[in-house]
Amino acid sequence: MKEKLRFLGLDVHAETIAVAIAEWDGEVRSLGTIPNRADSVRKLIQKLGPAEKLRVCYEAGPIGYVVYWQLAELGVKCDVVAPTLVPVKAGDRVKTDRRDAEKLARSHRSGDLTAVWVPDEGSEALRDLVRTREAAKQDQLRARHRLSKFLLRSGQRPPTGIRPWTRPYLIWAAQLRFTQMAQEATRLDYLHEVEHMRERVERLERAITEAVKLASPALQQVINGLQALRGIADISAVTIAAELGQVSRFDSARQLMGYCGAVPSEHSSGKRTRRGSITKTGNAHLRRIVVEAAWSYHRPPCIWYGLRKRQESISEEVKEIAWKAQHRLHKRYMRLAAAGKDKRKITTAVARELLGFIWAIGTRAETTVRQQIAA
């Protein structure tokens, strides 16, 4: 029964955890601060137990889900809550760790907190790897910009017909020589960094390929299914699947759109309805990769060699969804373009609808795996 439960609020930091408890009879009090160590957490639970009578919560943040997994091993039910959705009193100008922990305990008891989905360790590890590759791509772009802008300032232009960052371009940059020793040292360092970043990205992409082979059957099925969509190849599919974790946890495509932050903001009152730009309150990594994929839908629907190759091992049902996506999203792109809308707004609108097709394919893939396991 809820009235017999004890609710713990944890304000978790790198080295300390402020603890507060809300009793079933209404009392809320602070229990002080403990070190953020596994043995300290275990002693706290033993002191306040039994574990099945405890309900714990703390805010999601840079400390990740380590405390959640520690509590799960101890048999304690724990919720990791969204910090932006924790109720805040208007006019409250005092913030301390003790007060934050008490507020979490009180709000958890009243059911006013929104829990986030906690991935398992395998999903979390794959997501870390995918985000590492994304950071490496950003570093590669910076390294290329440094070299290209240096050559531009020095008056060096590649021969006509050589496209930037192709193999002939890198050979041309490697054969350049400067009379000034300082400029030559700069060129060599920038060129070495570009090569280093290329090798780093390739190394991480090989690691992603190997990690997918060790992933769960449901995740592998989702990754294969997503590659049937236009604009989503292997790395993009892995990124989307890793960021979503379990697609079926969303009850509808609209929930997924909200999680991605791709729905329009709204400020309406009475008879007035006012909608603004997208909220951008969701997963930025997922939103970025989906918007990139949406750019490809300005082209007419077609099945070219690369897409046909990706669809070889995919069911006819998923192929039909992907083909429907091409027609619907291209039609929407052309209709908005004919209305004179800005291309960025058009792409955002197409990306929002693309999330609906991602949800449809992902949920069907996970359902198919569950049925195969049950059979």
PDB file of C-alpha atoms in Angstrom, residues 15-235:
ATOM      1  CA  GLU A  15      31.140  13.178  -4.551  1.00  0.00           C
ATOM      2  CA  THR A  16      28.098  13.533  -2.286  1.00  0.00           C
ATOM      3  CA  ILE A  17      24.408  12.615  -2.067  1.00  0.00           C
ATOM      4  CA  ALA A  18      21.969  14.692  -0.026  1.00  0.00           C
ATOM      5  CA  VAL A  19      19.194  12.440   1.308  1.00  0.00           C
ATOM      6  CA  ALA A  20      15.655  13.288   2.444  1.00  0.00           C
ATOM      7  CA  ILE A  21      12.728  11.034   3.324  1.00  0.00           C
ATOM      8  CA  ALA A  22       8.967  11.513   3.099  1.00  0.00           C
ATOM      9  CA  GLU A  23       7.157   9.208   5.532  1.00  0.00           C
ATOM     10  CA  TRP A  24       3.787   7.706   4.824  1.00  0.00           C
ATOM     11  CA  ASP A  25       2.227   9.761   7.669  1.00  0.00           C
ATOM     12  CA  GLY A  26       3.211  13.074   6.070  1.00  0.00           C
ATOM     13  CA  GLU A  27       6.525  13.936   7.718  1.00  0.00           C
ATOM     14  CA  VAL A  28       9.361  15.100   5.428  1.00  0.00           C
ATOM     15  CA  ARG A  29      12.827  15.397   6.917  1.00  0.00           C
ATOM     16  CA  SER A  30      16.453  15.545   5.853  1.00  0.00           C
ATOM     17  CA  LEU A  31      18.776  12.612   6.590  1.00  0.00           C
ATOM     18  CA  GLY A  32      21.961  14.548   5.877  1.00  0.00           C
ATOM     19  CA  THR A  33      24.644  13.891   3.290  1.00  0.00           C
ATOM     20  CA  ILE A  34      26.472  10.659   2.433  1.00  0.00           C
ATOM     21  CA  PRO A  35      29.457  10.009   0.122  1.00  0.00           C
ATOM     22  CA  ASN A  36      28.553   9.028  -3.423  1.00  0.00           C
ATOM     23  CA  ARG A  37      29.986   5.525  -3.040  1.00  0.00           C
ATOM     24  CA  ALA A  38      28.383   2.116  -3.483  1.00  0.00           C
ATOM     25  CA  ASP A  39      29.039   1.020   0.105  1.00  0.00           C
ATOM     26  CA  SER A  40      27.500   4.240   1.488  1.00  0.00           C
ATOM     27  CA  VAL A  41      24.363   3.723  -0.613  1.00  0.00           C
ATOM     28  CA  ARG A  42      24.123   0.113   0.553  1.00  0.00           C
ATOM     29  CA  LYS A  43      24.414   1.106   4.231  1.00  0.00           C
ATOM     30  CA  LEU A  44      21.715   3.760   3.752  1.00  0.00           C
ATOM     31  CA  ILE A  45      19.272   1.226   2.290  1.00  0.00           C
ATOM     32  CA  GLN A  46      20.035  -1.295   5.038  1.00  0.00           C
ATOM     33  CA  LYS A  47      19.344   1.382   7.658  1.00  0.00           C
ATOM     34  CA  LEU A  48      16.028   2.496   6.118  1.00  0.00           C
ATOM     35  CA  GLY A  49      14.830  -0.871   4.798  1.00  0.00           C
ATOM     36  CA  PRO A  50      13.212  -3.194   4.041  1.00  0.00           C
ATOM     37  CA  ALA A  51      14.032  -2.499   0.401  1.00  0.00           C
ATOM     38  CA  GLU A  52      10.556  -3.393  -0.919  1.00  0.00           C
ATOM     39  CA  LYS A  53       9.059  -0.587   1.194  1.00  0.00           C
ATOM     40  CA  LEU A  54      11.330   2.099  -0.265  1.00  0.00           C
ATOM     41  CA  ARG A  55      10.745   4.282  -3.324  1.00  0.00           C
ATOM     42  CA  VAL A  56      13.755   6.338  -4.418  1.00  0.00           C
ATOM     43  CA  CYS A  57      14.159   9.101  -6.980  1.00  0.00           C
ATOM     44  CA  TYR A  58      16.868  11.453  -8.180  1.00  0.00           C
ATOM     45  CA  GLU A  59      17.269  13.869 -11.089  1.00  0.00           C
ATOM     46  CA  ALA A  60      18.850  12.844 -14.370  1.00  0.00           C
ATOM     47  CA  GLY A  61      22.177  14.547 -14.956  1.00  0.00           C
ATOM     48  CA  PRO A  62      25.891  14.085 -15.599  1.00  0.00           C
ATOM     49  CA  ILE A  63      26.153  11.320 -12.982  1.00  0.00           C
ATOM     50  CA  GLY A  64      24.250   9.017 -15.342  1.00  0.00           C
ATOM     51  CA  TYR A  65      22.466   5.895 -14.132  1.00  0.00           C
ATOM     52  CA  VAL A  66      25.106   4.396 -11.845  1.00  0.00           C
ATOM     53  CA  VAL A  67      23.076   5.077  -8.685  1.00  0.00           C
ATOM     54  CA  TYR A  68      19.987   3.596 -10.354  1.00  0.00           C
ATOM     55  CA  TRP A  69      21.826   0.363 -11.146  1.00  0.00           C
ATOM     56  CA  GLN A  70      23.234   0.190  -7.602  1.00  0.00           C
ATOM     57  CA  LEU A  71      19.750   0.518  -6.126  1.00  0.00           C
ATOM     58  CA  ALA A  72      18.329  -2.017  -8.574  1.00  0.00           C
ATOM     59  CA  GLU A  73      20.901  -4.577  -7.373  1.00  0.00           C
ATOM     60  CA  LEU A  74      19.720  -3.916  -3.814  1.00  0.00           C
ATOM     61  CA  GLY A  75      16.101  -4.583  -4.811  1.00  0.00           C
ATOM     62  CA  VAL A  76      14.965  -0.960  -4.458  1.00  0.00           C
ATOM     63  CA  LYS A  77      12.546   0.611  -6.915  1.00  0.00           C
ATOM     64  CA  CYS A  78      14.124   3.833  -8.221  1.00  0.00           C
ATOM     65  CA  ASP A  79      12.949   6.500 -10.656  1.00  0.00           C
ATOM     66  CA  VAL A  80      15.285   8.835 -12.524  1.00  0.00           C
ATOM     67  CA  VAL A  81      13.221  11.980 -13.039  1.00  0.00           C
ATOM     68  CA  ALA A  82      13.375  14.756 -15.621  1.00  0.00           C
ATOM     69  CA  PRO A  83      14.880  17.815 -13.871  1.00  0.00           C
ATOM     70  CA  THR A  84      13.053  20.319 -16.085  1.00  0.00           C
ATOM     71  CA  LEU A  85       9.677  18.858 -15.031  1.00  0.00           C
ATOM     72  CA  VAL A  86      10.222  19.019 -11.258  1.00  0.00           C
ATOM     73  CA  PRO A  87       7.606  21.399  -9.762  1.00  0.00           C
ATOM     74  CA  VAL A  88       9.035  24.748  -8.630  1.00  0.00           C
ATOM     75  CA  LYS A  89       7.216  27.170  -6.339  1.00  0.00           C
ATOM     76  CA  ALA A  90       6.929  30.720  -7.651  1.00  0.00           C
ATOM     77  CA  GLY A  91       8.973  33.074  -5.524  1.00  0.00           C
ATOM     78  CA  ASP A  92      11.231  30.380  -4.062  1.00  0.00           C
ATOM     79  CA  ARG A  93      14.708  31.926  -4.126  1.00  0.00           C
ATOM     80  CA  VAL A  94      16.541  29.584  -1.749  1.00  0.00           C
ATOM     81  CA  LYS A  95      18.236  26.540  -3.269  1.00  0.00           C
ATOM     82  CA  THR A  96      20.346  24.097  -1.270  1.00  0.00           C
ATOM     83  CA  ASP A  97      21.083  20.397  -1.565  1.00  0.00           C
ATOM     84  CA  ARG A  98      18.993  19.684   1.534  1.00  0.00           C
ATOM     85  CA  ARG A  99      15.963  21.579   0.204  1.00  0.00           C
ATOM     86  CA  ASP A 100      16.303  19.938  -3.220  1.00  0.00           C
ATOM     87  CA  ALA A 101      16.327  16.469  -1.669  1.00  0.00           C
ATOM     88  CA  GLU A 102      13.274  17.287   0.483  1.00  0.00           C
ATOM     89  CA  LYS A 103      11.429  18.654  -2.553  1.00  0.00           C
ATOM     90  CA  LEU A 104      12.156  15.491  -4.527  1.00  0.00           C
ATOM     91  CA  ALA A 105      10.952  13.259  -1.670  1.00  0.00           C
ATOM     92  CA  ARG A 106       7.758  15.278  -1.225  1.00  0.00           C
ATOM     93  CA  SER A 107       6.979  15.451  -4.948  1.00  0.00           C
ATOM     94  CA  HIS A 108       7.732  11.764  -5.425  1.00  0.00           C
ATOM     95  CA  ARG A 109       5.263  10.841  -2.711  1.00  0.00           C
ATOM     96  CA  SER A 110       2.547  13.011  -4.310  1.00  0.00           C
ATOM     97  CA  GLY A 111       3.220  11.614  -7.797  1.00  0.00           C
ATOM     98  CA  ASP A 112       4.196  14.949  -9.332  1.00  0.00           C
ATOM     99  CA  LEU A 113       7.465  13.772 -10.928  1.00  0.00           C
ATOM    100  CA  THR A 114       8.029  12.505 -14.473  1.00  0.00           C
ATOM    101  CA  ALA A 115      10.369   9.537 -14.745  1.00  0.00           C
ATOM    102  CA  VAL A 116      12.679   9.118 -17.738  1.00  0.00           C
ATOM    103  CA  TRP A 117      13.399   5.825 -19.468  1.00  0.00           C
ATOM    104  CA  VAL A 118      16.558   4.174 -18.151  1.00  0.00           C
ATOM    105  CA  PRO A 119      18.513   2.102 -20.713  1.00  0.00           C
ATOM    106  CA  ASP A 120      20.277  -1.115 -19.850  1.00  0.00           C
ATOM    107  CA  GLU A 121      24.054  -1.159 -19.733  1.00  0.00           C
ATOM    108  CA  GLY A 122      24.366  -2.514 -23.291  1.00  0.00           C
ATOM    109  CA  SER A 123      22.179   0.214 -24.784  1.00  0.00           C
ATOM    110  CA  GLU A 124      23.988   2.875 -22.767  1.00  0.00           C
ATOM    111  CA  ALA A 125      27.371   1.600 -23.971  1.00  0.00           C
ATOM    112  CA  LEU A 126      26.279   1.678 -27.636  1.00  0.00           C
ATOM    113  CA  ARG A 127      24.907   5.188 -27.221  1.00  0.00           C
ATOM    114  CA  ASP A 128      28.208   6.348 -25.721  1.00  0.00           C
ATOM    115  CA  LEU A 129      30.074   4.893 -28.692  1.00  0.00           C
ATOM    116  CA  VAL A 130      27.737   6.540 -31.215  1.00  0.00           C
ATOM    117  CA  ARG A 131      28.090   9.912 -29.494  1.00  0.00           C
ATOM    118  CA  THR A 132      31.870   9.508 -29.440  1.00  0.00           C
ATOM    119  CA  ARG A 133      31.800   9.040 -33.201  1.00  0.00           C
ATOM    120  CA  GLU A 134      29.606  12.134 -33.535  1.00  0.00           C
ATOM    121  CA  ALA A 135      32.137  14.157 -31.518  1.00  0.00           C
ATOM    122  CA  ALA A 136      34.935  12.797 -33.718  1.00  0.00           C
ATOM    123  CA  LYS A 137      33.078  13.955 -36.853  1.00  0.00           C
ATOM    124  CA  GLN A 138      32.790  17.444 -35.362  1.00  0.00           C
ATOM    125  CA  ASP A 139      36.518  17.445 -34.573  1.00  0.00           C
ATOM    126  CA  GLN A 140      37.236  16.288 -38.131  1.00  0.00           C
ATOM    127  CA  LEU A 141      35.204  19.179 -39.522  1.00  0.00           C
ATOM    128  CA  ARG A 142      37.135  21.662 -37.367  1.00  0.00           C
ATOM    129  CA  ALA A 143      40.470  20.190 -38.477  1.00  0.00           C
ATOM    130  CA  ARG A 144      39.486  20.459 -42.141  1.00  0.00           C
ATOM    131  CA  HIS A 145      38.341  24.052 -41.669  1.00  0.00           C
ATOM    132  CA  ARG A 146      41.658  25.000 -40.074  1.00  0.00           C
ATOM    133  CA  LEU A 147      43.646  23.570 -42.981  1.00  0.00           C
ATOM    134  CA  SER A 148      41.419  24.993 -45.724  1.00  0.00           C
ATOM    135  CA  LYS A 149      41.327  28.477 -44.179  1.00  0.00           C
ATOM    136  CA  PHE A 150      45.110  28.437 -43.704  1.00  0.00           C
ATOM    137  CA  LEU A 151      45.605  27.579 -47.372  1.00  0.00           C
ATOM    138  CA  LEU A 152      43.101  30.283 -48.328  1.00  0.00           C
ATOM    139  CA  ARG A 153      44.987  32.917 -46.320  1.00  0.00           C
ATOM    140  CA  SER A 154      48.229  31.770 -47.936  1.00  0.00           C
ATOM    141  CA  GLY A 155      46.850  32.218 -51.449  1.00  0.00           C
ATOM    142  CA  GLN A 156      46.929  28.483 -52.290  1.00  0.00           C
ATOM    143  CA  ARG A 157      44.162  27.212 -54.574  1.00  0.00           C
ATOM    144  CA  PRO A 158      43.701  23.601 -55.693  1.00  0.00           C
ATOM    145  CA  PRO A 159      43.827  22.914 -59.451  1.00  0.00           C
ATOM    146  CA  THR A 160      40.580  23.196 -61.382  1.00  0.00           C
ATOM    147  CA  GLY A 161      38.412  20.091 -61.120  1.00  0.00           C
ATOM    148  CA  ILE A 162      39.717  18.872 -57.752  1.00  0.00           C
ATOM    149  CA  ARG A 163      36.955  18.744 -55.166  1.00  0.00           C
ATOM    150  CA  PRO A 164      37.732  19.490 -51.496  1.00  0.00           C
ATOM    151  CA  TRP A 165      38.734  16.576 -49.244  1.00  0.00           C
ATOM    152  CA  THR A 166      38.947  14.015 -52.005  1.00  0.00           C
ATOM    153  CA  ARG A 167      42.116  11.943 -52.350  1.00  0.00           C
ATOM    154  CA  PRO A 168      43.544  14.213 -55.117  1.00  0.00           C
ATOM    155  CA  TYR A 169      42.926  17.225 -52.857  1.00  0.00           C
ATOM    156  CA  LEU A 170      44.867  15.662 -49.966  1.00  0.00           C
ATOM    157  CA  ILE A 171      47.718  14.674 -52.327  1.00  0.00           C
ATOM    158  CA  TRP A 172      47.872  18.272 -53.593  1.00  0.00           C
ATOM    159  CA  ALA A 173      47.930  19.624 -50.021  1.00  0.00           C
ATOM    160  CA  ALA A 174      50.683  17.154 -49.069  1.00  0.00           C
ATOM    161  CA  GLN A 175      52.866  18.217 -52.031  1.00  0.00           C
ATOM    162  CA  LEU A 176      52.705  21.930 -51.192  1.00  0.00           C
ATOM    163  CA  ARG A 177      55.830  23.612 -49.862  1.00  0.00           C
ATOM    164  CA  PHE A 178      56.245  27.017 -48.196  1.00  0.00           C
ATOM    165  CA  THR A 179      59.425  29.057 -48.146  1.00  0.00           C
ATOM    166  CA  GLN A 180      58.741  30.293 -44.618  1.00  0.00           C
ATOM    167  CA  MET A 181      59.607  27.676 -42.014  1.00  0.00           C
ATOM    168  CA  ALA A 182      56.715  28.756 -39.743  1.00  0.00           C
ATOM    169  CA  GLN A 183      54.158  28.338 -42.532  1.00  0.00           C
ATOM    170  CA  GLU A 184      55.561  24.930 -43.492  1.00  0.00           C
ATOM    171  CA  ALA A 185      55.333  23.747 -39.878  1.00  0.00           C
ATOM    172  CA  THR A 186      51.722  24.986 -39.728  1.00  0.00           C
ATOM    173  CA  ARG A 187      50.802  23.156 -42.940  1.00  0.00           C
ATOM    174  CA  LEU A 188      52.328  19.890 -41.722  1.00  0.00           C
ATOM    175  CA  ASP A 189      50.562  20.105 -38.363  1.00  0.00           C
ATOM    176  CA  TYR A 190      47.151  20.884 -39.887  1.00  0.00           C
ATOM    177  CA  LEU A 191      47.564  18.128 -42.484  1.00  0.00           C
ATOM    178  CA  HIS A 192      48.590  15.625 -39.815  1.00  0.00           C
ATOM    179  CA  GLU A 193      45.530  16.527 -37.733  1.00  0.00           C
ATOM    180  CA  VAL A 194      43.205  16.025 -40.722  1.00  0.00           C
ATOM    181  CA  GLU A 195      44.685  12.569 -41.317  1.00  0.00           C
ATOM    182  CA  HIS A 196      44.485  11.740 -37.618  1.00  0.00           C
ATOM    183  CA  MET A 197      40.795  12.694 -37.486  1.00  0.00           C
ATOM    184  CA  ARG A 198      40.055  10.586 -40.574  1.00  0.00           C
ATOM    185  CA  GLU A 199      41.661   7.541 -38.967  1.00  0.00           C
ATOM    186  CA  ARG A 200      39.806   8.197 -35.711  1.00  0.00           C
ATOM    187  CA  VAL A 201      36.415   8.321 -37.426  1.00  0.00           C
ATOM    188  CA  GLU A 202      37.130   5.137 -39.384  1.00  0.00           C
ATOM    189  CA  ARG A 203      38.254   3.367 -36.205  1.00  0.00           C
ATOM    190  CA  LEU A 204      35.075   4.342 -34.365  1.00  0.00           C
ATOM    191  CA  GLU A 205      32.854   3.305 -37.281  1.00  0.00           C
ATOM    192  CA  ARG A 206      34.490  -0.131 -37.298  1.00  0.00           C
ATOM    193  CA  ALA A 207      33.868  -0.341 -33.541  1.00  0.00           C
ATOM    194  CA  ILE A 208      30.199   0.555 -34.085  1.00  0.00           C
ATOM    195  CA  THR A 209      29.866  -2.206 -36.679  1.00  0.00           C
ATOM    196  CA  GLU A 210      31.315  -4.755 -34.252  1.00  0.00           C
ATOM    197  CA  ALA A 211      29.160  -3.489 -31.376  1.00  0.00           C
ATOM    198  CA  VAL A 212      25.973  -3.887 -33.429  1.00  0.00           C
ATOM    199  CA  LYS A 213      26.843  -7.548 -34.011  1.00  0.00           C
ATOM    200  CA  LEU A 214      26.791  -8.055 -30.226  1.00  0.00           C
ATOM    201  CA  ALA A 215      23.569  -6.075 -29.673  1.00  0.00           C
ATOM    202  CA  SER A 216      20.215  -7.635 -28.789  1.00  0.00           C
ATOM    203  CA  PRO A 217      18.143  -9.193 -31.604  1.00  0.00           C
ATOM    204  CA  ALA A 218      15.463  -6.499 -31.188  1.00  0.00           C
ATOM    205  CA  LEU A 219      17.984  -3.688 -31.617  1.00  0.00           C
ATOM    206  CA  GLN A 220      19.543  -5.366 -34.663  1.00  0.00           C
ATOM    207  CA  GLN A 221      16.091  -5.782 -36.217  1.00  0.00           C
ATOM    208  CA  VAL A 222      15.288  -2.098 -35.649  1.00  0.00           C
ATOM    209  CA  ILE A 223      18.603  -1.022 -37.192  1.00  0.00           C
ATOM    210  CA  ASN A 224      18.024  -3.182 -40.281  1.00  0.00           C
ATOM    211  CA  GLY A 225      14.450  -1.943 -40.654  1.00  0.00           C
ATOM    212  CA  LEU A 226      15.337   1.744 -40.416  1.00  0.00           C
ATOM    213  CA  GLN A 227      17.783   1.410 -43.311  1.00  0.00           C
ATOM    214  CA  ALA A 228      14.807   0.849 -45.615  1.00  0.00           C
ATOM    215  CA  LEU A 229      14.020   4.555 -45.258  1.00  0.00           C
ATOM    216  CA  ARG A 230      15.500   7.100 -47.610  1.00  0.00           C
ATOM    217  CA  GLY A 231      18.283   9.161 -46.044  1.00  0.00           C
ATOM    218  CA  ILE A 232      19.011   6.605 -43.303  1.00  0.00           C
ATOM    219  CA  ALA A 233      22.003   4.319 -43.899  1.00  0.00           C
ATOM    220  CA  ASP A 234      23.967   2.152 -41.448  1.00  0.00           C
ATOM    221  CA  ILE A 235      25.503   4.773 -39.118  1.00  0.00           C
TER     222      ILE A 235
END
